[in-house]
Tab-separated table of C-alpha atoms and ligand atoms in Angstrom:
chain	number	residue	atom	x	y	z
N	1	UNK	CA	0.000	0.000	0.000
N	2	UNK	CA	1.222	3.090	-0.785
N	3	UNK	CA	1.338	5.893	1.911
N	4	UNK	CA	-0.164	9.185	1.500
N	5	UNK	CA	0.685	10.780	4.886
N	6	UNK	CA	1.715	10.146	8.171
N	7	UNK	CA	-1.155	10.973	10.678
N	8	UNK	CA	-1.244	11.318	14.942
N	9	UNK	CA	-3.858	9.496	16.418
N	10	UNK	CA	-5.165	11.319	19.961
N	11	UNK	CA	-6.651	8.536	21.874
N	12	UNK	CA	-8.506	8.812	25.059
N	13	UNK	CA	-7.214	6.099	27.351
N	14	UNK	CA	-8.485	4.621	30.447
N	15	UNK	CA	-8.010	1.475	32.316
N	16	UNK	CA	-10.827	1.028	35.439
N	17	UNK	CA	-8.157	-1.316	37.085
N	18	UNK	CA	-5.056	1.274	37.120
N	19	UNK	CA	-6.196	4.270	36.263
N	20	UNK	CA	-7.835	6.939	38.749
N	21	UNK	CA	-9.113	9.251	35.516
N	22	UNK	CA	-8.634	9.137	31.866
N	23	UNK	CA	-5.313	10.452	29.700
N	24	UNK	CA	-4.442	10.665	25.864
N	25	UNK	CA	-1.742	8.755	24.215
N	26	UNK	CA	-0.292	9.977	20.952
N	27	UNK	CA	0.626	7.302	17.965
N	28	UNK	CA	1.723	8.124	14.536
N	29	UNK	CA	0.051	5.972	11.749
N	30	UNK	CA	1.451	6.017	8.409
N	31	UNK	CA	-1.872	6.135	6.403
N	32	UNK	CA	-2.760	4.916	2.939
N	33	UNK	CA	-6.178	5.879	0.719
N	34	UNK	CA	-8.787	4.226	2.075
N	35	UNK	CA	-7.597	3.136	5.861
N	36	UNK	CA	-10.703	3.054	7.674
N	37	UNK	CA	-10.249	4.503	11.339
N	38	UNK	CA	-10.627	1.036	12.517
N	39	UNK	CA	-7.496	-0.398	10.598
N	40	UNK	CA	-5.487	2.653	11.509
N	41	UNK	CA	-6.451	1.256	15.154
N	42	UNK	CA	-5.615	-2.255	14.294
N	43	UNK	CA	-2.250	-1.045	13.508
N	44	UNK	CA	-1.755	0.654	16.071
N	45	UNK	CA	-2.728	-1.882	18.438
N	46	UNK	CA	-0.167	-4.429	16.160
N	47	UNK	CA	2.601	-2.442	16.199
N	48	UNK	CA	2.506	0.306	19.133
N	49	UNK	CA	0.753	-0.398	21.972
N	50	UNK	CA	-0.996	-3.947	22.137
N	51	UNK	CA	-3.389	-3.112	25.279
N	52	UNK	CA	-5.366	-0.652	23.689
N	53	UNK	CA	-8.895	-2.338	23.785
N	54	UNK	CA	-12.320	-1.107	21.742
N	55	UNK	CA	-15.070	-3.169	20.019
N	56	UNK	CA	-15.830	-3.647	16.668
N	57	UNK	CA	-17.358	-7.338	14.494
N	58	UNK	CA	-17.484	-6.749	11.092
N	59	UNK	CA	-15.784	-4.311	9.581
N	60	UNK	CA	-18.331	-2.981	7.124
N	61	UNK	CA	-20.962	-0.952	8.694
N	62	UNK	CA	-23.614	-4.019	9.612
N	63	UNK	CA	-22.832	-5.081	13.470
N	64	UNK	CA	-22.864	-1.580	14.604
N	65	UNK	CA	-20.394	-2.084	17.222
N	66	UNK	CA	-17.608	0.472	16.223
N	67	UNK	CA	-19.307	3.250	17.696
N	68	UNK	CA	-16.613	6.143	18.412
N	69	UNK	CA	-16.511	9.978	19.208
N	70	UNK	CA	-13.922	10.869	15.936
N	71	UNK	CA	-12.740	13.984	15.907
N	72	UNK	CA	-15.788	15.349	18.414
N	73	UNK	CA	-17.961	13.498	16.082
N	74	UNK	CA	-19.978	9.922	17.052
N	75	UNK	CA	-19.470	7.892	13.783
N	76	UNK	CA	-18.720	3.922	12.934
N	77	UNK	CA	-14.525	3.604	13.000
N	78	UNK	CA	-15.082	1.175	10.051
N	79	UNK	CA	-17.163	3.446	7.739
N	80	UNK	CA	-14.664	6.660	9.001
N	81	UNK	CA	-11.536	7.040	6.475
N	82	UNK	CA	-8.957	8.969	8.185
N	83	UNK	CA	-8.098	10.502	4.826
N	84	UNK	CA	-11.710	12.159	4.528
N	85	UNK	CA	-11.314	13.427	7.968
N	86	UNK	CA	-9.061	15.817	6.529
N	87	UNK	CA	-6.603	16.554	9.528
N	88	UNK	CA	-3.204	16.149	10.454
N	89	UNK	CA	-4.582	15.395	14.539
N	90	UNK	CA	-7.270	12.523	14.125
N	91	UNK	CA	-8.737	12.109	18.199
N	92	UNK	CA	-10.665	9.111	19.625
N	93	UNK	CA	-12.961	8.758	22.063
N	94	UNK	CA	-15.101	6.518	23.222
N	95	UNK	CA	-19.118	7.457	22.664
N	96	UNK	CA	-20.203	10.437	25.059
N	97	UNK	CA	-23.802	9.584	26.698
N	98	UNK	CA	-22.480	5.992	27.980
N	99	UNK	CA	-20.485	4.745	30.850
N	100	UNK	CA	-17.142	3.765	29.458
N	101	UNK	CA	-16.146	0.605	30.447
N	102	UNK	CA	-11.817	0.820	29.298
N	103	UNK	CA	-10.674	2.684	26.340
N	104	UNK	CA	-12.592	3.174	22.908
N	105	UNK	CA	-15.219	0.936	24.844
N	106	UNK	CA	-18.726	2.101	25.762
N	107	UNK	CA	-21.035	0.311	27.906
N	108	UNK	CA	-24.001	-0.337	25.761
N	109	UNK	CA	-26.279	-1.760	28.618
N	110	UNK	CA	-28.467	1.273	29.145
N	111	UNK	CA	-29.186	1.557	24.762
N	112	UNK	CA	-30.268	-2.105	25.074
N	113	UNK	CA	-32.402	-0.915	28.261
N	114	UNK	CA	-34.142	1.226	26.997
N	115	UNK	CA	-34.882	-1.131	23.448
N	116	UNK	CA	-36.187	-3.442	25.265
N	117	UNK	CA	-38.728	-0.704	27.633
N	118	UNK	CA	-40.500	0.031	24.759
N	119	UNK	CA	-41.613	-3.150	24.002
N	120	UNK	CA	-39.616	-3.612	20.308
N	121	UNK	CA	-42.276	-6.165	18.423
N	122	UNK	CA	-45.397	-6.340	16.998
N	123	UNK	CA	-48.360	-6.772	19.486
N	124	UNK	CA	-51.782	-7.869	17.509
N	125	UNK	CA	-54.565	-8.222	19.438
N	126	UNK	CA	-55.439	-11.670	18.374
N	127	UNK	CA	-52.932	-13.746	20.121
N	128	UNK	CA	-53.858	-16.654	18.946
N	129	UNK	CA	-53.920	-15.773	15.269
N	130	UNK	CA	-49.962	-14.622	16.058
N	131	UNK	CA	-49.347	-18.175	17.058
N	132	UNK	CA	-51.337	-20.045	14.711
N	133	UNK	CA	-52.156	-17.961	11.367
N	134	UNK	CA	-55.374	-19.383	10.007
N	135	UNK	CA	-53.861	-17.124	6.486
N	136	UNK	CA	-50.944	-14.355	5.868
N	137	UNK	CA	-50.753	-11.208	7.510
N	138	UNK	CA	-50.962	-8.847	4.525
N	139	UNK	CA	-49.193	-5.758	3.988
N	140	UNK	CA	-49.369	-3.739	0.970
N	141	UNK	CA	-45.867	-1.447	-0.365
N	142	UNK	CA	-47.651	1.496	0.814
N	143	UNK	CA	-48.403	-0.023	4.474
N	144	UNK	CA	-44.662	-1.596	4.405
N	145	UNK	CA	-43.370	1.777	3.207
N	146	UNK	CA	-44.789	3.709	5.896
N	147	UNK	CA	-42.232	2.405	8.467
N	148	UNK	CA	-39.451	1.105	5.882
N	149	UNK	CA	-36.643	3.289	6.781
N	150	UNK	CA	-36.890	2.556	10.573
N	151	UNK	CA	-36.303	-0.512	10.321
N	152	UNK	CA	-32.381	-0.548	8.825
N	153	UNK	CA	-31.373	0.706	12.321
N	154	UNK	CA	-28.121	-1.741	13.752
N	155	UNK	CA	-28.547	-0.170	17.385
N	156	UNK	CA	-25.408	1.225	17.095
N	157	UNK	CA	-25.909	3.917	19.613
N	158	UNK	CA	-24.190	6.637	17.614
N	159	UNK	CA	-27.784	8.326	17.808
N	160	UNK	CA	-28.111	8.332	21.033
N	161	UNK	CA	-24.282	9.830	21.979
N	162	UNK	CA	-25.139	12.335	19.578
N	163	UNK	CA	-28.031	13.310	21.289
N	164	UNK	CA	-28.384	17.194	23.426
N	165	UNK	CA	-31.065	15.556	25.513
N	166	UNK	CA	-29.685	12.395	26.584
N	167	UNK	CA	-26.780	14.308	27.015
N	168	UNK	CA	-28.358	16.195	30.020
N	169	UNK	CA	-31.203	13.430	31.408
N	170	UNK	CA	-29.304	10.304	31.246
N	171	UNK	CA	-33.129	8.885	31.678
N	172	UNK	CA	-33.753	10.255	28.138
N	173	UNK	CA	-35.203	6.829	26.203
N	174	UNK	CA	-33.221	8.329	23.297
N	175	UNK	CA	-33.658	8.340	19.409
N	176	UNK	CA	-32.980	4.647	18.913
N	177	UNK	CA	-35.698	3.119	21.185
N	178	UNK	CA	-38.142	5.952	20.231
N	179	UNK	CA	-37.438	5.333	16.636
N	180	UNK	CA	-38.313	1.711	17.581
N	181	UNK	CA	-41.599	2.403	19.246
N	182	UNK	CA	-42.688	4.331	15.889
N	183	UNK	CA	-41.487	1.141	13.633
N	184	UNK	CA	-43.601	-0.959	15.445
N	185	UNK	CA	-46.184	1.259	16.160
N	186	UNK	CA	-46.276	2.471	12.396
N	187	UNK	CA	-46.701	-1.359	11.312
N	188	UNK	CA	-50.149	-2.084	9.844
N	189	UNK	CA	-49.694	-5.589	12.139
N	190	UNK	CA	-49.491	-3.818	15.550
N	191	UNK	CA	-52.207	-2.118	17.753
N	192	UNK	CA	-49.600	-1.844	20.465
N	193	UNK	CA	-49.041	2.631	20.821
N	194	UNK	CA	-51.310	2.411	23.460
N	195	UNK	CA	-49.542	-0.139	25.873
N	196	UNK	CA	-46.168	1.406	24.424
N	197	UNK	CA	-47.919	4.819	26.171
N	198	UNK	CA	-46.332	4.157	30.053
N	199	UNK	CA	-42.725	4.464	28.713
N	200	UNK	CA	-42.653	6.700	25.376
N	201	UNK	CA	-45.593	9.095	26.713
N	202	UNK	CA	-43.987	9.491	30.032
N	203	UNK	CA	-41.871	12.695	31.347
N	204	UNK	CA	-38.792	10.475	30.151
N	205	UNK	CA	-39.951	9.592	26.488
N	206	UNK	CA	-41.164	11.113	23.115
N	207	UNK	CA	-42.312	14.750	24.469
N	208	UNK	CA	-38.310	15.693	25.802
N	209	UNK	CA	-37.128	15.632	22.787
N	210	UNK	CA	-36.022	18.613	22.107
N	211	UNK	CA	-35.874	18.043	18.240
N	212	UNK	CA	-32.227	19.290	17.609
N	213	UNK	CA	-32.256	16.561	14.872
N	214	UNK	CA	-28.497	15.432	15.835
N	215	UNK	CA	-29.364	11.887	16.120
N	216	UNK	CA	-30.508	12.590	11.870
N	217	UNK	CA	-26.873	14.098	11.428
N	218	UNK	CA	-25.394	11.296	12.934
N	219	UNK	CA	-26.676	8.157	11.692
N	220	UNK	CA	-24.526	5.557	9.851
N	221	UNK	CA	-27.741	3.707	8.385
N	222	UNK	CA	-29.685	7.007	7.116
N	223	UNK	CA	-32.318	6.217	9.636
N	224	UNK	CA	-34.132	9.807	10.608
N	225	UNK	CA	-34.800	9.623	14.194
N	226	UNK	CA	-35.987	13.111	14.394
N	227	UNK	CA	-38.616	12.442	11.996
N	228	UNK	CA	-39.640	9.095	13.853
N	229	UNK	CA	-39.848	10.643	17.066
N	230	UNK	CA	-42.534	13.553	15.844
N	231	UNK	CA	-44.331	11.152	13.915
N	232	UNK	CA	-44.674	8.772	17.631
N	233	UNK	CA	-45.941	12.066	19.043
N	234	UNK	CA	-48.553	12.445	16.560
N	235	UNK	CA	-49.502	8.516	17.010
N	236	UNK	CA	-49.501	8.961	20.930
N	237	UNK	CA	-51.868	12.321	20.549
N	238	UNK	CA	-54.025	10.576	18.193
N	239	UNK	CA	-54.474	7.869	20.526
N	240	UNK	CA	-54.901	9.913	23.443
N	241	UNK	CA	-57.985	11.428	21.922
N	242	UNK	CA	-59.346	7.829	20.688
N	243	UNK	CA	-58.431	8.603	16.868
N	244	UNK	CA	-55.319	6.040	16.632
N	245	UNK	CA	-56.026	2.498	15.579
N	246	UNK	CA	-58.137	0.190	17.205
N	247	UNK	CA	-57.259	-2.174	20.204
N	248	UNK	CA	-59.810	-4.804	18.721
N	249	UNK	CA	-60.452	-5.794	15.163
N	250	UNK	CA	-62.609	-8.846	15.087
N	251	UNK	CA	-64.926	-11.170	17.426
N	252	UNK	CA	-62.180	-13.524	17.704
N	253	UNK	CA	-59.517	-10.887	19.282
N	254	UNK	CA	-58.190	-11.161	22.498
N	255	UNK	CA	-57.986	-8.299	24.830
N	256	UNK	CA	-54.623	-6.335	24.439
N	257	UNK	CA	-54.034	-6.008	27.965
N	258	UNK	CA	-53.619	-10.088	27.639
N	259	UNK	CA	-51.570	-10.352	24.649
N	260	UNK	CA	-49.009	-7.750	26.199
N	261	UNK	CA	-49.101	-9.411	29.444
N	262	UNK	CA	-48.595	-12.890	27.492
N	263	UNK	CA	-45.914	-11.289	25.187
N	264	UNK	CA	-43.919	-9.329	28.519
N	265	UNK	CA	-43.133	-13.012	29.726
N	266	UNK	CA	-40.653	-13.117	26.809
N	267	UNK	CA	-39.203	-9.704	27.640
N	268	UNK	CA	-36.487	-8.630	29.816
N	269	UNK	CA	-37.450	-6.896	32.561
N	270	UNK	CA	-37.778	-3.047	32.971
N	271	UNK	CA	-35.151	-0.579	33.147
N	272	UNK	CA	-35.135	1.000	36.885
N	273	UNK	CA	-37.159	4.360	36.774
N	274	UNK	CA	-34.866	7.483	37.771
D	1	LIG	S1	-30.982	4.969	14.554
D	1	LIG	FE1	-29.014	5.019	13.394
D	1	LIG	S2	-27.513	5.859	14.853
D	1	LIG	FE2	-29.304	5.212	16.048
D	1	LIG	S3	-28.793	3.142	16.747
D	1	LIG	FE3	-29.985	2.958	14.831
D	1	LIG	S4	-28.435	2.848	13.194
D	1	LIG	FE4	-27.378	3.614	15.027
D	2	LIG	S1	-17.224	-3.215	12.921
D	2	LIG	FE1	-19.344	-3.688	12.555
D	2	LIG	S2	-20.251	-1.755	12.232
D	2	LIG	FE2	-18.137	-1.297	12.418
């Protein structure tokens, strides 16, 4: 490979078992066109200074476990080339908005948390038709269209460090779980907004979002999070004043409160209120 320039690499270390408070370690990386951030870590980590520890899977933009703050930016290390970053003084951090567990690694825990609160999967009021279809569950383009884009999200979490809000109430739910409360809410399948209500309607949920549209900007997967969450406060209004779909379809439907309560037993439990 041929190298185009020699860059320094500013990353923020910190070790939990001998370090009191993070510090930043300078390595120069000779760079060639097209050296992701993650191989220009790799190489470091191969030739300079083997304990340097972060998390990453696949290497092309699909596991969404490369989350880093790059240059005061949250983006995927293996989608980032260093060349296109166009400085001499390329810095790494680990995402902001998450505990940091030891270097370039965030914990994660509190993104998954949140996922999981507002109940991520379709709830259809006639349990028993989920479990044993008497025919297909049809969905037209247009119905499949209408939550599409949400549903290319790899829970990353680049969103959510990117976020103002979460950045000041840690008990934010964030642009990735609320974007996942619209995809399923959106879906022609689910009559679950309502029961979604307790943790996206609450103080915590859809209405603090402040609608700086930073979780938009920052997206790997050109998922709109900003857009998701207005449209879930449109569905949660519209249900508020009985307009939103309908709990119960047919004679044979159970009622919802039993199909959640049925479905919750497969759930992890939920995330300790602050
Ligand atoms: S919405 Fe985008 S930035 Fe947020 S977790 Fe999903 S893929 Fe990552
Ligand atoms: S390593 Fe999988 S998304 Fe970057």
């Amino acid at each position: 490979m041929l190298v185009a320039k020699t860059i320094t690499f500013r990353i923020r270390r910190f070790d939990p078992e001998t370090d009191s408070a993070p510090h930043w370690d300078s390595y120069a990386v000779n760079v060639f066109e097209g050296m992701t951030v993650l191989e220009a870590l790799h190489q470091i980590k191969a030739e300079q200074e083997p304990s340097l520890a972060w998390r990453s899977s696949c290497r092309m933009g699909v596991c969404g476990s490369c989350g880093m703050f790059v240059n005061q930016f949250p983006q995927l290390a293996c989608q980032t080339q260093v060349l296109h970053l166009e400085a001499d003084i390329v810095s790494v951090e680990p995402l902001p908005n998450y505990p940091n567990v030891k270097d370039l690694v965030p914990d994660l825990q509190p993104l998954v948390e949140k996922h999981a609160e507002v109940k991520p999967y379709i709830i259809h009021p006639d349990l028993k038709e989920m479990r044993e279809p008497s025919g297909e569950f049809l969905q037209t383009p247009a119905e499949r269209e209408a939550f599409s884009q949400f549903t290319y999200c790899i829970k990353c979490g680049v969103c959510l460090a990117a976020c103002p809000t979460a950045a000041t109430d840690p008990a934010f739910l964030g642009p990735q779980a609320l974007t996942q409360a619209y995809r399923y809410s959106a879906d022609n399948r689910d009559s679950g907004v309502h029961s979604r209500r307790d943790s996206v309607g609450a103080f915590h949920g859809a209405y603090q979002c402040h609608m700086a549209g930073a979780c938009s900007h920052a997206c790997p997967k050109g998922v709109d999070p900003a857009l998701a969450i207005q449209l879930l406060k449109r569905a949660l209004v519209l249900d508020n004043f009985g307009f939103g779909k309908k709990e119960s379809q047919s004679a044979k439907v159970a009622p919802l409160a039993d199909v959640v309560k049925e479905l919750e037993e497969f759930a992890p439990p939920p995330r300790t209120a602050e």
